[in-house]
Amino acid sequence: MMKMKRLAIVLAMASAITLSASGAWAQRAPMSTTFYGEGTVNLNGQRFKLNRVDVSLNRNGDAVVNFNGDRLITISGVWRSAGREDYEVNVRRALGDSRADGLLKIDMAGSEVRRFDIRDGRYNNGRFSLDFTPRKDNWGGGQWGDLN
């Protein structure tokens, strides 16, 4: 009887650990939406204008973010919530490099997106940074759409 209680406690603890590990991905709703605005990407010292971003944050934690403008910049990785409102994407692939590295920060004010930002990204032995600000007149004022 005592062994059964111990086994039940161990199983309950293992379940709690599993739930807390995956909980970071479940704190916010997944989404898929497009924003229009202005931004720039700096690729090894060359600057390119950006005018649109397509965001897809999936339920399984995968993220794909396409920045469009003078160049198409595709970033993929794993997303999580950061703080009370913001999001972060740990970059795993960018600009065709599967070894890319960086952190895409998505700055929120309530449910409105204020800014997308990468400060020190790395790809193909080079560096990149990115800054994009959505226009206020985006459909719904730059609100996230939910993938229900």
PDB file of C-alpha atoms in Angstrom:
ATOM      1  CA  MET A   1       0.000   0.000   0.000  1.00  0.00           C
ATOM      2  CA  MET A   2       2.828   2.382   0.874  1.00  0.00           C
ATOM      3  CA  LYS A   3       4.584   1.579  -2.421  1.00  0.00           C
ATOM      4  CA  MET A   4       1.396   2.459  -4.333  1.00  0.00           C
ATOM      5  CA  LYS A   5       1.201   5.836  -2.581  1.00  0.00           C
ATOM      6  CA  ARG A   6       4.851   6.559  -3.384  1.00  0.00           C
ATOM      7  CA  LEU A   7       4.284   5.572  -7.015  1.00  0.00           C
ATOM      8  CA  ALA A   8       1.232   7.837  -7.206  1.00  0.00           C
ATOM      9  CA  ILE A   9       3.239  10.747  -5.758  1.00  0.00           C
ATOM     10  CA  VAL A  10       6.119  10.163  -8.197  1.00  0.00           C
ATOM     11  CA  LEU A  11       3.721  10.010 -11.150  1.00  0.00           C
ATOM     12  CA  ALA A  12       1.947  13.182 -10.011  1.00  0.00           C
ATOM     13  CA  MET A  13       5.279  14.997  -9.684  1.00  0.00           C
ATOM     14  CA  ALA A  14       6.383  13.825 -13.150  1.00  0.00           C
ATOM     15  CA  SER A  15       3.095  15.069 -14.626  1.00  0.00           C
ATOM     16  CA  ALA A  16       3.507  18.449 -12.929  1.00  0.00           C
ATOM     17  CA  ILE A  17       7.042  18.800 -14.266  1.00  0.00           C
ATOM     18  CA  THR A  18       5.883  17.891 -17.785  1.00  0.00           C
ATOM     19  CA  LEU A  19       3.005  20.385 -17.619  1.00  0.00           C
ATOM     20  CA  SER A  20       5.205  23.195 -16.344  1.00  0.00           C
ATOM     21  CA  ALA A  21       7.806  22.544 -19.060  1.00  0.00           C
ATOM     22  CA  SER A  22       5.220  22.777 -21.817  1.00  0.00           C
ATOM     23  CA  GLY A  23       3.261  25.553 -20.103  1.00  0.00           C
ATOM     24  CA  ALA A  24       5.484  28.279 -21.535  1.00  0.00           C
ATOM     25  CA  TRP A  25       4.046  27.549 -24.952  1.00  0.00           C
ATOM     26  CA  ALA A  26       0.446  27.560 -23.751  1.00  0.00           C
ATOM     27  CA  GLN A  27       0.433  30.909 -21.943  1.00  0.00           C
ATOM     28  CA  ARG A  28      -0.806  32.798 -24.984  1.00  0.00           C
ATOM     29  CA  ALA A  29      -3.033  31.874 -27.889  1.00  0.00           C
ATOM     30  CA  PRO A  30      -1.365  30.904 -31.184  1.00  0.00           C
ATOM     31  CA  MET A  31      -1.967  33.290 -34.053  1.00  0.00           C
ATOM     32  CA  SER A  32      -1.608  34.000 -37.734  1.00  0.00           C
ATOM     33  CA  THR A  33      -1.859  37.569 -39.010  1.00  0.00           C
ATOM     34  CA  THR A  34      -0.339  40.232 -41.284  1.00  0.00           C
ATOM     35  CA  PHE A  35       0.857  43.726 -40.411  1.00  0.00           C
ATOM     36  CA  TYR A  36       1.725  46.619 -42.707  1.00  0.00           C
ATOM     37  CA  GLY A  37       4.159  49.268 -41.579  1.00  0.00           C
ATOM     38  CA  GLU A  38       7.741  50.425 -41.909  1.00  0.00           C
ATOM     39  CA  GLY A  39      11.041  48.924 -40.995  1.00  0.00           C
ATOM     40  CA  THR A  40      14.556  48.066 -42.045  1.00  0.00           C
ATOM     41  CA  VAL A  41      16.779  45.048 -42.031  1.00  0.00           C
ATOM     42  CA  ASN A  42      20.547  45.391 -41.909  1.00  0.00           C
ATOM     43  CA  LEU A  43      22.427  42.479 -43.530  1.00  0.00           C
ATOM     44  CA  ASN A  44      26.175  42.767 -43.003  1.00  0.00           C
ATOM     45  CA  GLY A  45      25.997  46.551 -43.316  1.00  0.00           C
ATOM     46  CA  GLN A  46      23.502  46.709 -46.211  1.00  0.00           C
ATOM     47  CA  ARG A  47      20.106  48.222 -45.342  1.00  0.00           C
ATOM     48  CA  PHE A  48      16.824  47.158 -46.933  1.00  0.00           C
ATOM     49  CA  LYS A  49      13.338  48.582 -46.372  1.00  0.00           C
ATOM     50  CA  LEU A  50      10.480  46.458 -45.027  1.00  0.00           C
ATOM     51  CA  ASN A  51       6.756  47.176 -45.419  1.00  0.00           C
ATOM     52  CA  ARG A  52       4.881  44.030 -44.306  1.00  0.00           C
ATOM     53  CA  VAL A  53       5.222  41.160 -41.869  1.00  0.00           C
ATOM     54  CA  ASP A  54       3.309  37.865 -41.903  1.00  0.00           C
ATOM     55  CA  VAL A  55       3.330  36.184 -38.487  1.00  0.00           C
ATOM     56  CA  SER A  56       2.435  32.579 -37.699  1.00  0.00           C
ATOM     57  CA  LEU A  57       2.816  31.365 -34.114  1.00  0.00           C
ATOM     58  CA  ASN A  58       1.557  27.782 -33.944  1.00  0.00           C
ATOM     59  CA  ARG A  59       0.109  25.792 -31.047  1.00  0.00           C
ATOM     60  CA  ASN A  60       3.119  23.444 -31.013  1.00  0.00           C
ATOM     61  CA  GLY A  61       5.506  26.361 -30.361  1.00  0.00           C
ATOM     62  CA  ASP A  62       6.782  26.689 -33.938  1.00  0.00           C
ATOM     63  CA  ALA A  63       7.042  30.195 -35.372  1.00  0.00           C
ATOM     64  CA  VAL A  64       7.427  31.450 -38.940  1.00  0.00           C
ATOM     65  CA  VAL A  65       7.746  35.181 -39.547  1.00  0.00           C
ATOM     66  CA  ASN A  66       8.131  36.614 -43.060  1.00  0.00           C
ATOM     67  CA  PHE A  67       9.268  40.219 -43.406  1.00  0.00           C
ATOM     68  CA  ASN A  68       8.566  41.636 -46.883  1.00  0.00           C
ATOM     69  CA  GLY A  69       9.933  44.686 -48.683  1.00  0.00           C
ATOM     70  CA  ASP A  70      13.097  45.204 -50.709  1.00  0.00           C
ATOM     71  CA  ARG A  71      14.022  41.651 -49.621  1.00  0.00           C
ATOM     72  CA  LEU A  72      12.057  38.713 -48.271  1.00  0.00           C
ATOM     73  CA  ILE A  73      13.406  37.819 -44.832  1.00  0.00           C
ATOM     74  CA  THR A  74      12.070  34.500 -43.524  1.00  0.00           C
ATOM     75  CA  ILE A  75      12.701  33.667 -39.890  1.00  0.00           C
ATOM     76  CA  SER A  76      11.636  30.488 -38.132  1.00  0.00           C
ATOM     77  CA  GLY A  77      12.127  29.201 -34.650  1.00  0.00           C
ATOM     78  CA  VAL A  78      10.293  28.594 -31.398  1.00  0.00           C
ATOM     79  CA  TRP A  79       8.035  31.192 -29.769  1.00  0.00           C
ATOM     80  CA  ARG A  80       7.192  31.865 -26.146  1.00  0.00           C
ATOM     81  CA  SER A  81       5.568  34.565 -24.099  1.00  0.00           C
ATOM     82  CA  ALA A  82       7.944  37.066 -22.510  1.00  0.00           C
ATOM     83  CA  GLY A  83       6.673  38.989 -19.529  1.00  0.00           C
ATOM     84  CA  ARG A  84       3.032  39.950 -19.205  1.00  0.00           C
ATOM     85  CA  GLU A  85       2.357  40.888 -22.830  1.00  0.00           C
ATOM     86  CA  ASP A  86       5.379  40.450 -25.093  1.00  0.00           C
ATOM     87  CA  TYR A  87       6.466  37.517 -27.248  1.00  0.00           C
ATOM     88  CA  GLU A  88       9.906  36.205 -28.205  1.00  0.00           C
ATOM     89  CA  VAL A  89      10.994  33.931 -31.036  1.00  0.00           C
ATOM     90  CA  ASN A  90      14.256  32.044 -30.588  1.00  0.00           C
ATOM     91  CA  VAL A  91      15.573  32.127 -34.141  1.00  0.00           C
ATOM     92  CA  ARG A  92      16.649  28.713 -35.433  1.00  0.00           C
ATOM     93  CA  ARG A  93      16.626  29.484 -39.172  1.00  0.00           C
ATOM     94  CA  ALA A  94      16.979  32.791 -41.015  1.00  0.00           C
ATOM     95  CA  LEU A  95      17.870  33.838 -44.538  1.00  0.00           C
ATOM     96  CA  GLY A  96      18.236  30.202 -45.619  1.00  0.00           C
ATOM     97  CA  ASP A  97      20.705  29.311 -42.853  1.00  0.00           C
ATOM     98  CA  SER A  98      19.598  26.434 -40.636  1.00  0.00           C
ATOM     99  CA  ARG A  99      22.256  27.411 -38.078  1.00  0.00           C
ATOM    100  CA  ALA A 100      21.071  31.003 -37.721  1.00  0.00           C
ATOM    101  CA  ASP A 101      20.818  32.434 -34.236  1.00  0.00           C
ATOM    102  CA  GLY A 102      19.085  35.408 -32.690  1.00  0.00           C
ATOM    103  CA  LEU A 103      16.102  36.612 -30.700  1.00  0.00           C
ATOM    104  CA  LEU A 104      13.098  38.267 -32.326  1.00  0.00           C
ATOM    105  CA  LYS A 105      11.275  40.398 -29.769  1.00  0.00           C
ATOM    106  CA  ILE A 106       7.632  41.314 -30.342  1.00  0.00           C
ATOM    107  CA  ASP A 107       6.777  44.323 -28.191  1.00  0.00           C
ATOM    108  CA  MET A 108       3.123  44.531 -27.196  1.00  0.00           C
ATOM    109  CA  ALA A 109       0.910  47.141 -25.515  1.00  0.00           C
ATOM    110  CA  GLY A 110      -2.190  45.239 -24.452  1.00  0.00           C
ATOM    111  CA  SER A 111      -3.258  43.381 -27.587  1.00  0.00           C
ATOM    112  CA  GLU A 112      -1.596  45.905 -29.929  1.00  0.00           C
ATOM    113  CA  VAL A 113       1.787  45.195 -31.487  1.00  0.00           C
ATOM    114  CA  ARG A 114       4.189  48.116 -31.130  1.00  0.00           C
ATOM    115  CA  ARG A 115       7.389  46.728 -32.636  1.00  0.00           C
ATOM    116  CA  PHE A 116       9.325  43.738 -33.990  1.00  0.00           C
ATOM    117  CA  ASP A 117      13.047  43.800 -33.204  1.00  0.00           C
ATOM    118  CA  ILE A 118      16.191  41.685 -33.680  1.00  0.00           C
ATOM    119  CA  ARG A 119      19.399  43.296 -32.375  1.00  0.00           C
ATOM    120  CA  ASP A 120      22.189  40.792 -32.943  1.00  0.00           C
ATOM    121  CA  GLY A 121      21.191  37.997 -35.322  1.00  0.00           C
ATOM    122  CA  ARG A 122      23.750  35.708 -36.938  1.00  0.00           C
ATOM    123  CA  TYR A 123      23.576  33.768 -40.202  1.00  0.00           C
ATOM    124  CA  ASN A 124      26.091  32.317 -42.730  1.00  0.00           C
ATOM    125  CA  ASN A 125      29.042  33.853 -40.897  1.00  0.00           C
ATOM    126  CA  GLY A 126      27.331  37.265 -41.037  1.00  0.00           C
ATOM    127  CA  ARG A 127      25.174  39.446 -38.829  1.00  0.00           C
ATOM    128  CA  PHE A 128      21.737  40.936 -39.200  1.00  0.00           C
ATOM    129  CA  SER A 129      19.443  43.247 -37.285  1.00  0.00           C
ATOM    130  CA  LEU A 130      15.845  44.150 -37.934  1.00  0.00           C
ATOM    131  CA  ASP A 131      13.339  46.742 -36.763  1.00  0.00           C
ATOM    132  CA  PHE A 132       9.692  46.927 -37.879  1.00  0.00           C
ATOM    133  CA  THR A 133       6.841  49.120 -36.602  1.00  0.00           C
ATOM    134  CA  PRO A 134       3.268  48.274 -37.657  1.00  0.00           C
ATOM    135  CA  ARG A 135       1.005  51.132 -38.775  1.00  0.00           C
ATOM    136  CA  LYS A 136      -1.797  52.043 -36.378  1.00  0.00           C
ATOM    137  CA  ASP A 137      -4.361  51.655 -39.167  1.00  0.00           C
ATOM    138  CA  ASN A 138      -3.672  47.925 -39.569  1.00  0.00           C
ATOM    139  CA  TRP A 139      -6.878  45.927 -39.649  1.00  0.00           C
ATOM    140  CA  GLY A 140      -8.169  46.262 -36.070  1.00  0.00           C
ATOM    141  CA  GLY A 141      -5.308  48.593 -35.063  1.00  0.00           C
ATOM    142  CA  GLY A 142      -2.560  46.008 -35.256  1.00  0.00           C
ATOM    143  CA  GLN A 143      -4.396  43.440 -33.150  1.00  0.00           C
ATOM    144  CA  TRP A 144      -3.332  39.818 -33.132  1.00  0.00           C
ATOM    145  CA  GLY A 145      -5.655  37.364 -34.822  1.00  0.00           C
ATOM    146  CA  ASP A 146      -6.434  34.073 -33.096  1.00  0.00           C
ATOM    147  CA  LEU A 147      -6.115  30.662 -34.783  1.00  0.00           C
ATOM    148  CA  ASN A 148      -9.352  29.129 -33.503  1.00  0.00           C
TER     149      ASN A 148
END
